[in-house]
PDB file of C-alpha atoms in Angstrom:
ATOM      1  CA  ASP I   1      19.490  77.651 134.841  1.00  0.00           C
ATOM      2  CA  LEU I   2      15.920  78.573 133.975  1.00  0.00           C
ATOM      3  CA  VAL I   3      15.061  75.155 132.538  1.00  0.00           C
ATOM      4  CA  GLN I   4      14.971  72.457 135.167  1.00  0.00           C
ATOM      5  CA  PRO I   5      14.091  69.175 133.453  1.00  0.00           C
ATOM      6  CA  GLY I   6      10.819  67.779 134.715  1.00  0.00           C
ATOM      7  CA  ARG I   7      10.155  70.855 136.848  1.00  0.00           C
ATOM      8  CA  THR I   8      10.090  73.955 134.634  1.00  0.00           C
ATOM      9  CA  GLY I   9      10.605  72.467 131.191  1.00  0.00           C
ATOM     10  CA  ASP I  10      12.730  69.884 129.463  1.00  0.00           C
ATOM     11  CA  ILE I  11      15.947  69.507 127.505  1.00  0.00           C
ATOM     12  CA  PHE I  12      17.122  67.256 124.689  1.00  0.00           C
ATOM     13  CA  PRO I  13      20.432  66.295 123.072  1.00  0.00           C
ATOM     14  CA  VAL I  14      21.757  68.652 120.398  1.00  0.00           C
ATOM     15  CA  GLY I  15      20.801  67.481 116.929  1.00  0.00           C
ATOM     16  CA  ALA I  16      18.306  64.898 118.168  1.00  0.00           C
ATOM     17  CA  SER I  17      15.030  65.609 116.398  1.00  0.00           C
ATOM     18  CA  ALA I  18      13.350  62.662 118.125  1.00  0.00           C
ATOM     19  CA  GLY I  19      14.606  64.045 121.446  1.00  0.00           C
ATOM     20  CA  LEU I  20      13.127  67.445 120.592  1.00  0.00           C
ATOM     21  CA  SER I  21       9.800  65.845 119.760  1.00  0.00           C
ATOM     22  CA  ASP I  22       9.782  63.923 123.044  1.00  0.00           C
ATOM     23  CA  ALA I  23      10.790  67.032 125.022  1.00  0.00           C
ATOM     24  CA  LEU I  24       7.984  69.060 123.429  1.00  0.00           C
ATOM     25  CA  LEU I  25       5.444  66.399 124.364  1.00  0.00           C
ATOM     26  CA  ARG I  26       6.736  66.319 127.941  1.00  0.00           C
ATOM     27  CA  ALA I  27       6.695  70.128 128.116  1.00  0.00           C
ATOM     28  CA  ARG I  28       3.117  70.190 126.870  1.00  0.00           C
ATOM     29  CA  THR I  29       2.138  67.852 129.698  1.00  0.00           C
ATOM     30  CA  LEU I  30       4.075  69.912 132.239  1.00  0.00           C
ATOM     31  CA  SER I  31       2.499  73.190 131.126  1.00  0.00           C
ATOM     32  CA  GLY I  32      -0.930  71.896 132.101  1.00  0.00           C
ATOM     33  CA  GLN I  33       0.073  71.531 135.745  1.00  0.00           C
ATOM     34  CA  ALA I  34      -0.533  74.439 138.132  1.00  0.00           C
ATOM     35  CA  SER I  35       2.494  73.457 140.239  1.00  0.00           C
ATOM     36  CA  VAL I  36       4.771  73.656 137.197  1.00  0.00           C
ATOM     37  CA  ARG I  37       3.413  77.057 136.191  1.00  0.00           C
ATOM     38  CA  ALA I  38       3.975  78.280 139.773  1.00  0.00           C
ATOM     39  CA  ALA I  39       7.543  76.910 139.768  1.00  0.00           C
ATOM     40  CA  CYS I  40       8.243  78.708 136.474  1.00  0.00           C
ATOM     41  CA  ARG I  41       6.883  82.008 137.796  1.00  0.00           C
ATOM     42  CA  ALA I  42       8.911  81.669 141.011  1.00  0.00           C
ATOM     43  CA  LEU I  43      12.116  80.895 139.122  1.00  0.00           C
ATOM     44  CA  VAL I  44      11.689  83.761 136.651  1.00  0.00           C
ATOM     45  CA  SER I  45      10.874  86.213 139.443  1.00  0.00           C
ATOM     46  CA  GLU I  46      14.396  85.642 140.823  1.00  0.00           C
ATOM     47  CA  TYR I  47      16.068  86.215 137.435  1.00  0.00           C
ATOM     48  CA  SER I  48      17.789  89.465 136.538  1.00  0.00           C
ATOM     49  CA  VAL I  49      20.462  90.487 134.064  1.00  0.00           C
ATOM     50  CA  GLU I  50      22.670  91.536 136.967  1.00  0.00           C
ATOM     51  CA  ARG I  51      22.341  88.150 138.656  1.00  0.00           C
ATOM     52  CA  ALA I  52      23.050  86.313 135.399  1.00  0.00           C
ATOM     53  CA  ALA I  53      26.131  88.480 134.755  1.00  0.00           C
ATOM     54  CA  SER I  54      27.365  87.817 138.282  1.00  0.00           C
ATOM     55  CA  GLY I  55      26.980  84.060 137.778  1.00  0.00           C
ATOM     56  CA  ILE I  56      28.880  84.204 134.491  1.00  0.00           C
ATOM     57  CA  ALA I  57      31.659  86.255 136.116  1.00  0.00           C
ATOM     58  CA  ASP I  58      31.882  83.765 139.004  1.00  0.00           C
ATOM     59  CA  ALA I  59      32.119  80.849 136.570  1.00  0.00           C
ATOM     60  CA  TYR I  60      34.817  82.631 134.582  1.00  0.00           C
ATOM     61  CA  ARG I  61      36.856  83.368 137.722  1.00  0.00           C
ATOM     62  CA  ALA I  62      36.551  79.743 138.805  1.00  0.00           C
ATOM     63  CA  ALA I  63      37.668  78.546 135.362  1.00  0.00           C
ATOM     64  CA  VAL I  64      40.766  80.731 135.271  1.00  0.00           C
ATOM     65  CA  GLY I  65      41.637  80.166 138.915  1.00  0.00           C
ATOM     66  CA  GLY I  66      41.080  83.677 140.106  1.00  0.00           C
TER      67      GLY I  66
END
């Protein structure tokens, strides 16, 4: 939830070292942009343990049909 590819960071396939390398290069480019830094700060300012726990509980309830 905190990493939004191309906006606040990047992701790569599990086990893909070339993908990791590419993602790190893209992240380095992103980190130099004021708009990206602002987006990261805005996203993190909304984060809390309580909100994360609530999201996990909601996902669990949806998965088990309750």
